[in-house]
Structures are given as structure tokens and as C-alpha cells.
mmCIF file with all atom_site columns, C-alpha atoms in Angstrom:
data_model
loop_
_atom_site.group_PDB
_atom_site.id
_atom_site.type_symbol
_atom_site.label_atom_id
_atom_site.label_alt_id
_atom_site.label_comp_id
_atom_site.label_asym_id
_atom_site.label_entity_id
_atom_site.label_seq_id
_atom_site.pdbx_PDB_ins_code
_atom_site.Cartn_x
_atom_site.Cartn_y
_atom_site.Cartn_z
_atom_site.occupancy
_atom_site.B_iso_or_equiv
_atom_site.pdbx_formal_charge
_atom_site.auth_seq_id
_atom_site.auth_comp_id
_atom_site.auth_asym_id
_atom_site.auth_atom_id
_atom_site.pdbx_PDB_model_num
ATOM 1  C CA . MET W 1 1  ? 0.000    0.000   0.000   1.00 0.00 ? 8  MET W CA 1
ATOM 2  C CA . LEU W 1 2  ? 1.094    3.500   -0.534  1.00 0.00 ? 9  LEU W CA 1
ATOM 3  C CA . PRO W 1 3  ? 1.992    5.340   2.651   1.00 0.00 ? 10 PRO W CA 1
ATOM 4  C CA . LEU W 1 4  ? -0.631   7.998   1.992   1.00 0.00 ? 11 LEU W CA 1
ATOM 5  C CA . ALA W 1 5  ? -3.392   5.419   1.511   1.00 0.00 ? 12 ALA W CA 1
ATOM 6  C CA . ARG W 1 6  ? -2.290   3.534   4.641   1.00 0.00 ? 13 ARG W CA 1
ATOM 7  C CA . ALA W 1 7  ? -2.374   6.748   6.678   1.00 0.00 ? 14 ALA W CA 1
ATOM 8  C CA . ALA W 1 8  ? -5.832   7.640   5.337   1.00 0.00 ? 15 ALA W CA 1
ATOM 9  C CA . GLN W 1 9  ? -7.154   4.162   6.145   1.00 0.00 ? 16 GLN W CA 1
ATOM 10 C CA . SER W 1 10 ? -5.725   4.359   9.657   1.00 0.00 ? 17 SER W CA 1
ATOM 11 C CA . LEU W 1 11 ? -7.247   7.795   10.167  1.00 0.00 ? 18 LEU W CA 1
ATOM 12 C CA . VAL W 1 12 ? -10.685  6.622   9.006   1.00 0.00 ? 19 VAL W CA 1
ATOM 13 C CA . ALA W 1 13 ? -10.532  3.502   11.190  1.00 0.00 ? 20 ALA W CA 1
ATOM 14 C CA . ARG W 1 14 ? -9.482   5.561   14.215  1.00 0.00 ? 21 ARG W CA 1
ATOM 15 C CA . GLY W 1 15 ? -12.345  8.009   13.604  1.00 0.00 ? 22 GLY W CA 1
ATOM 16 C CA . ILE W 1 16 ? -14.861  5.152   13.456  1.00 0.00 ? 23 ILE W CA 1
ATOM 17 C CA . GLN W 1 17 ? -13.462  3.666   16.667  1.00 0.00 ? 24 GLN W CA 1
ATOM 18 C CA . HIS W 1 18 ? -13.688  7.020   18.453  1.00 0.00 ? 25 HIS W CA 1
ATOM 19 C CA . THR W 1 19 ? -17.282  7.471   17.305  1.00 0.00 ? 26 THR W CA 1
ATOM 20 C CA . ALA W 1 20 ? -18.236  3.977   18.501  1.00 0.00 ? 27 ALA W CA 1
ATOM 21 C CA . VAL W 1 21 ? -16.637  4.528   21.907  1.00 0.00 ? 28 VAL W CA 1
ATOM 22 C CA . ARG W 1 22 ? -18.261  7.946   22.289  1.00 0.00 ? 29 ARG W CA 1
ATOM 23 C CA . GLN W 1 23 ? -21.708  6.556   21.475  1.00 0.00 ? 30 GLN W CA 1
ATOM 24 C CA . ALA W 1 24 ? -21.252  3.544   23.757  1.00 0.00 ? 31 ALA W CA 1
ATOM 25 C CA . HIS W 1 25 ? -20.557  5.769   26.764  1.00 0.00 ? 32 HIS W CA 1
ATOM 26 C CA . ARG W 1 26 ? -23.341  8.219   26.028  1.00 0.00 ? 33 ARG W CA 1
ATOM 27 C CA . LYS W 1 27 ? -26.341  7.996   28.312  1.00 0.00 ? 34 LYS W CA 1
ATOM 28 C CA . HIS W 1 28 ? -29.465  6.952   26.431  1.00 0.00 ? 35 HIS W CA 1
ATOM 29 C CA . GLU W 1 29 ? -32.132  9.618   26.683  1.00 0.00 ? 36 GLU W CA 1
ATOM 30 C CA . PRO W 1 30 ? -35.672  8.291   26.263  1.00 0.00 ? 37 PRO W CA 1
ATOM 31 C CA . ASN W 1 31 ? -37.458  9.722   23.246  1.00 0.00 ? 38 ASN W CA 1
ATOM 32 C CA . PHE W 1 32 ? -41.185  10.075  22.604  1.00 0.00 ? 39 PHE W CA 1
ATOM 33 C CA . HIS W 1 33 ? -41.601  6.417   21.619  1.00 0.00 ? 40 HIS W CA 1
ATOM 34 C CA . ASP W 1 34 ? -39.787  5.203   24.733  1.00 0.00 ? 41 ASP W CA 1
ATOM 35 C CA . LYS W 1 35 ? -41.951  7.372   26.978  1.00 0.00 ? 42 LYS W CA 1
ATOM 36 C CA . TYR W 1 36 ? -45.382  7.117   25.369  1.00 0.00 ? 43 TYR W CA 1
ATOM 37 C CA . GLY W 1 37 ? -45.207  4.353   22.746  1.00 0.00 ? 44 GLY W CA 1
ATOM 38 C CA . THR W 1 38 ? -47.082  1.700   24.716  1.00 0.00 ? 45 THR W CA 1
ATOM 39 C CA . MET W 1 39 ? -49.778  4.105   25.879  1.00 0.00 ? 46 MET W CA 1
ATOM 40 C CA . VAL W 1 40 ? -50.346  5.407   22.341  1.00 0.00 ? 47 VAL W CA 1
ATOM 41 C CA . LEU W 1 41 ? -50.584  1.829   21.045  1.00 0.00 ? 48 LEU W CA 1
ATOM 42 C CA . LEU W 1 42 ? -53.065  0.798   23.750  1.00 0.00 ? 49 LEU W CA 1
ATOM 43 C CA . GLY W 1 43 ? -55.092  3.983   23.273  1.00 0.00 ? 50 GLY W CA 1
ATOM 44 C CA . GLY W 1 44 ? -55.313  3.355   19.535  1.00 0.00 ? 51 GLY W CA 1
ATOM 45 C CA . ALA W 1 45 ? -56.342  -0.259  20.087  1.00 0.00 ? 52 ALA W CA 1
ATOM 46 C CA . ALA W 1 46 ? -59.051  0.830   22.555  1.00 0.00 ? 53 ALA W CA 1
ATOM 47 C CA . MET W 1 47 ? -60.341  3.490   20.162  1.00 0.00 ? 54 MET W CA 1
ATOM 48 C CA . PHE W 1 48 ? -60.353  1.020   17.258  1.00 0.00 ? 55 PHE W CA 1
ATOM 49 C CA . SER W 1 49 ? -62.278  -1.541  19.328  1.00 0.00 ? 56 SER W CA 1
ATOM 50 C CA . ALA W 1 50 ? -64.769  1.044   20.591  1.00 0.00 ? 57 ALA W CA 1
ATOM 51 C CA . VAL W 1 51 ? -65.541  2.444   17.144  1.00 0.00 ? 58 VAL W CA 1
ATOM 52 C CA . TRP W 1 52 ? -65.960  -0.949  15.465  1.00 0.00 ? 59 TRP W CA 1
ATOM 53 C CA . GLY W 1 53 ? -67.909  -2.270  18.442  1.00 0.00 ? 60 GLY W CA 1
ATOM 54 C CA . TYR W 1 54 ? -70.309  0.655   18.060  1.00 0.00 ? 61 TYR W CA 1
ATOM 55 C CA . VAL W 1 55 ? -70.603  0.086   14.318  1.00 0.00 ? 62 VAL W CA 1
ATOM 56 C CA . PHE W 1 56 ? -71.239  -3.650  14.633  1.00 0.00 ? 63 PHE W CA 1
ATOM 57 C CA . THR W 1 57 ? -73.778  -3.302  17.430  1.00 0.00 ? 64 THR W CA 1
ATOM 58 C CA . GLY W 1 58 ? -75.531  -0.460  15.615  1.00 0.00 ? 65 GLY W CA 1
ATOM 59 C CA . LEU W 1 59 ? -76.136  -2.584  12.533  1.00 0.00 ? 66 LEU W CA 1
ATOM 60 C CA . ASP W 1 60 ? -79.200  -4.796  12.621  1.00 0.00 ? 67 ASP W CA 1
ATOM 61 C CA . ILE W 1 61 ? -77.563  -7.881  11.235  1.00 0.00 ? 68 ILE W CA 1
ATOM 62 C CA . ALA W 1 62 ? -78.514  -11.328 12.476  1.00 0.00 ? 69 ALA W CA 1
ATOM 63 C CA . TRP W 1 63 ? -75.114  -12.970 12.593  1.00 0.00 ? 70 TRP W CA 1
ATOM 64 C CA . GLY W 1 64 ? -74.839  -16.604 11.610  1.00 0.00 ? 71 GLY W CA 1
ATOM 65 C CA . PHE W 1 65 ? -78.455  -17.225 10.640  1.00 0.00 ? 72 PHE W CA 1
ATOM 66 C CA . SER W 1 66 ? -78.991  -18.771 7.251   1.00 0.00 ? 73 SER W CA 1
ATOM 67 C CA . PRO W 1 67 ? -82.354  -18.456 5.497   1.00 0.00 ? 74 PRO W CA 1
ATOM 68 C CA . VAL W 1 68 ? -81.731  -21.574 3.416   1.00 0.00 ? 75 VAL W CA 1
ATOM 69 C CA . GLY W 1 69 ? -84.628  -23.981 3.866   1.00 0.00 ? 76 GLY W CA 1
ATOM 70 C CA . ARG W 1 70 ? -86.640  -21.564 6.009   1.00 0.00 ? 77 ARG W CA 1
ATOM 71 C CA . ILE W 1 71 ? -87.980  -19.259 3.354   1.00 0.00 ? 78 ILE W CA 1
ATOM 72 C CA . THR W 1 72 ? -90.614  -20.484 0.950   1.00 0.00 ? 79 THR W CA 1
ATOM 73 C CA . PRO W 1 73 ? -91.451  -18.472 -2.136  1.00 0.00 ? 80 PRO W CA 1
ATOM 74 C CA . ARG W 1 74 ? -94.814  -16.707 -2.285  1.00 0.00 ? 81 ARG W CA 1
ATOM 75 C CA . GLU W 1 75 ? -97.311  -17.359 -5.014  1.00 0.00 ? 82 GLU W CA 1
ATOM 76 C CA . TRP W 1 76 ? -97.165  -14.859 -7.843  1.00 0.00 ? 83 TRP W CA 1
ATOM 77 C CA . ARG W 1 77 ? -100.095 -12.442 -7.880  1.00 0.00 ? 84 ARG W CA 1
ATOM 78 C CA . GLU W 1 78 ? -101.195 -10.782 -11.070 1.00 0.00 ? 85 GLU W CA 1
#
């Protein structure tokens, strides 16, 4: 290797090592997702369940009942 290229590679490697060490010793500060992420997720799930629960109970649908065999056709009137 050329001496200049070797020196540049060493300098880059040393800079990466310094950055890694500096970040490893830095205290982790909680961000928005660390503080409120679970509460936002649970709040969204509760809101989703409440809205769809309201929609499904507001509809007059007889769930699971099949009219097959129960309905007989009426006679045609002219």
C-alpha cells in the first residue's frame, strides 16, 4: 500500500473507533416512543375496538343465521 493510503485508512478507522466509543458511553435519553409508545398503542387499540364495536352493534344484522330452507317463495299475484 502506498503510505498515503495507509495513513488515510488508519485515520478513518481511528475516527470510526472514536465514534463507537463515544456513542457507547453516552447515556441513552428516552425519546417520545420510549416514553409514550405503549400508551399510544393501547389507546389506539381501545379506540379502534370502541368504534368498530359501536358500528357492529348499531347494525341490525342477524349474525350466523342462514335463510336456506326456512324461506318459501310466495305465489305470484297478477
